[in-house]
Coordinates of C-alpha atoms in Angstrom, one line a residue:
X1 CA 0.0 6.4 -5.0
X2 CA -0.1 2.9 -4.4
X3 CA 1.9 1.2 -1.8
X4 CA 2.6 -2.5 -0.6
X5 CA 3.1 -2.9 3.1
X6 CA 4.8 -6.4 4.3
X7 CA 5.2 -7.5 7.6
X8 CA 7.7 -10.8 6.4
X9 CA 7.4 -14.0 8.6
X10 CA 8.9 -17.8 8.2
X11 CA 5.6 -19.2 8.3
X12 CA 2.9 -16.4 7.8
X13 CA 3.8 -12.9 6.3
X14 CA 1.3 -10.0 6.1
X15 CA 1.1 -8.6 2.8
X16 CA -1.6 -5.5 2.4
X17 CA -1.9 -3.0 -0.1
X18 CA -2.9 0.8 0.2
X19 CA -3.9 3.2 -2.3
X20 CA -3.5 6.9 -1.0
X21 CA -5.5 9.8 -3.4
X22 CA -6.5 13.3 -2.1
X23 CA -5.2 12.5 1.2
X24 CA -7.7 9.5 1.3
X25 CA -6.6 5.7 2.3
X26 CA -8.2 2.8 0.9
X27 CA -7.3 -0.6 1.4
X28 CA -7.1 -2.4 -2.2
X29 CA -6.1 -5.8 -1.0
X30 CA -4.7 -7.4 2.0
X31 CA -3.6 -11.2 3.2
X32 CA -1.9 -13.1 5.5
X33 CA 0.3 -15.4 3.4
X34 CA 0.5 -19.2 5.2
X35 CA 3.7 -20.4 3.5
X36 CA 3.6 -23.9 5.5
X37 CA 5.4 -26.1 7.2
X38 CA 7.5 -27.7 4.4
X39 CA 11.8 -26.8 3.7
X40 CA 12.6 -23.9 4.4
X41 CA 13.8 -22.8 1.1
X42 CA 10.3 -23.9 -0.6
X43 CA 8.8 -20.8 2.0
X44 CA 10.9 -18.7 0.7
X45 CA 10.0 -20.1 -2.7
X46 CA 6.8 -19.3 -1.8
X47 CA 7.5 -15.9 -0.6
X48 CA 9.0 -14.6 -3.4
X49 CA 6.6 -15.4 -5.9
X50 CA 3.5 -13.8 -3.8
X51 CA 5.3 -10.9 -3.1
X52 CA 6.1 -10.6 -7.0
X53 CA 2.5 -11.4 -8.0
X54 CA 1.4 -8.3 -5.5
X55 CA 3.5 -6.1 -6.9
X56 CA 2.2 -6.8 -10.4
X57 CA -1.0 -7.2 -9.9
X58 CA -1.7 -4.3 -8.0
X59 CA 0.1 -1.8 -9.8
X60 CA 2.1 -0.9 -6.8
X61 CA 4.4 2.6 -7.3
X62 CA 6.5 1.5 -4.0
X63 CA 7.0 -0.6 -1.2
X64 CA 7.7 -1.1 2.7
X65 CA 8.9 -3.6 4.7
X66 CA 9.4 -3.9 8.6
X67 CA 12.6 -4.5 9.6
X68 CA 13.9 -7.5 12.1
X69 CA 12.6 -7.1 15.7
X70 CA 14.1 -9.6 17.9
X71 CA 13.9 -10.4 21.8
X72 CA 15.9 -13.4 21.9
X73 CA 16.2 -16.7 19.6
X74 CA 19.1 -16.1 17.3
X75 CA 17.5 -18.7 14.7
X76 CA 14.4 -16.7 14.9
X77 CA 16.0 -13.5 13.8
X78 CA 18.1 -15.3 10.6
X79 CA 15.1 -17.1 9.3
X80 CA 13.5 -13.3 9.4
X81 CA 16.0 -12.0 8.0
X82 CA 16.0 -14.5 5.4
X83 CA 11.9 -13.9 4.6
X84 CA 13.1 -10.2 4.5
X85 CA 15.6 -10.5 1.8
X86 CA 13.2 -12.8 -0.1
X87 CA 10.5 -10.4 -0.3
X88 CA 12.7 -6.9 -0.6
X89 CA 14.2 -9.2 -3.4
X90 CA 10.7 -9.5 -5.2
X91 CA 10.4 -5.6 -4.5
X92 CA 13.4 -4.8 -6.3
X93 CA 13.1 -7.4 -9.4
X94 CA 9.5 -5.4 -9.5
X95 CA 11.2 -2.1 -10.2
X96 CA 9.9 -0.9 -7.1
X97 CA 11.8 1.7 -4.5
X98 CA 11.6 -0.4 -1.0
X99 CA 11.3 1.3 1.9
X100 CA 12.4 -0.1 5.6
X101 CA 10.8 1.0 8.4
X102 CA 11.3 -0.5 12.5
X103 CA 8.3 -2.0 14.4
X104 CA 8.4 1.5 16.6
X105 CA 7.9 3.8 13.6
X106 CA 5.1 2.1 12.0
X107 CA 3.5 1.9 15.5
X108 CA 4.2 5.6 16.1
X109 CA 3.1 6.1 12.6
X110 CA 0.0 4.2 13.3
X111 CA -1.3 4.0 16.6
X112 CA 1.1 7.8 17.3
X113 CA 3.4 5.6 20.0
X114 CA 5.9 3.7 19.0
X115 CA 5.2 1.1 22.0
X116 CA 1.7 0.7 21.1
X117 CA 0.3 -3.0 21.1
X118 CA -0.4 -5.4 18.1
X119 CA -4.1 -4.9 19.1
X120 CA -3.6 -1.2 19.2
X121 CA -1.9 -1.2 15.8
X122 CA -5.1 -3.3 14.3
X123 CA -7.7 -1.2 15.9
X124 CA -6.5 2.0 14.3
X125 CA -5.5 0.3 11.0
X126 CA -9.0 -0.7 10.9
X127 CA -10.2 3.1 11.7
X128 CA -7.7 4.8 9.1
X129 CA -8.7 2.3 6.2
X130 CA -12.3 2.3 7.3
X131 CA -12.5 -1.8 7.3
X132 CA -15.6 -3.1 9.1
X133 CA -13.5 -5.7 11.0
X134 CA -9.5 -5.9 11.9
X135 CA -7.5 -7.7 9.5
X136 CA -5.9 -10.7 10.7
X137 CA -2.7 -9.7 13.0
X138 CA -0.1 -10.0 10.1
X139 CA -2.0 -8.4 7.4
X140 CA -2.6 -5.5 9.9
X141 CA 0.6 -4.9 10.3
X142 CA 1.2 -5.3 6.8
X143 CA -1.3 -2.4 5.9
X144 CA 0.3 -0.5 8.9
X145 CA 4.0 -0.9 6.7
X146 CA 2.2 1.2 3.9
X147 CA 0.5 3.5 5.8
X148 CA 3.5 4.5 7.6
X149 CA 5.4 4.5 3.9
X150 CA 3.0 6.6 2.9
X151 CA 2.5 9.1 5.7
X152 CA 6.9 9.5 5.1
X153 CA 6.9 10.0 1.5
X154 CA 4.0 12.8 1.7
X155 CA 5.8 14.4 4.6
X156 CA 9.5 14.1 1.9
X157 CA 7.5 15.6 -0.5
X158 CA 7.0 18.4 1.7
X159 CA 10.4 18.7 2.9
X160 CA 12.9 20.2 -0.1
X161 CA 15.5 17.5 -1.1
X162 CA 13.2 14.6 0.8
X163 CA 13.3 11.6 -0.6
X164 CA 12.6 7.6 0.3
X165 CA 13.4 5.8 3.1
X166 CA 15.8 3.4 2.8

């Protein structure tokens, strides 16, 4: 089962893709997309297409995406929202079930506390996926998306009538 994690951003989203066999993680590929500085809709543009090229390219089975965290700047939170919908959008035109899971699950799923920190969540993405050195901070939690999707469809599978997260 392969699965691609993103952690969506205006300016940088984490893309990372995990591969889960015998109850065995491997990391197949993982990247923190820059999608600049230019119009907004260009980044989205942008978005879209990587998202659609690492679907394809990495014969992916399903996807993740984190859901919108915010603390305070309304803006913030519809231009997330925005990168969201661009890359569940490329999910879905992929033929791919997307799953959505909050910050707090991935960490619990993760780190096993949902309040862990964003160097927490690297360090232990780095010990699952046996990586000699921690992703950068948005790929992390990228591959942190699909290791969480895939710890929740092997515990459905094991549940009777479990299915996907949505």
């Amino acid at each position: 089962m392969r699965t691609l994690g993103i952690d969506p951003g205006s300016r940088i989203t984490g893309i990372g893709v995990v591969e889960q066999s015998g109850g065995r993680l491997r990391v197949l590929h993982y990247a923190a997309l820059r999608l600049g500085d230019g119009p907004f809709p260009d980044r989205l543009g942008h978005l879209f297409r990587e998202v659609r090229m690492a679907a394809g390219g990495y014969a992916v089975d399903a996807a993740a995406v984190e859901t919108v965290y915010v603390k305070r700047n309304v803006e913030s939170a519809l231009k997330l929202g925005q990168a969201r919908g661009a890359a569940i959008a490329a999910l879905v035109e992929a033929g791919l079930p997307v799953g959505e899971y909050t910050p707090a699950r991935i960490k619990e799923a993760v780190v096993g506390r949902g309040t862990a920190s964003k160097d927490q969540v690297g360090f232990m993405v780095q010990r699952l996926l046996g990586l000699a050195e921690a992703p950068p901070e948005d790929a992390a939690d990228a591959l942190g998306v699909a290791v969480c999707h895939l710890h929740h469809l092997q515990a459905a599978a094991r549940v009777p009538g479990g299915g996907r997260r949505r």
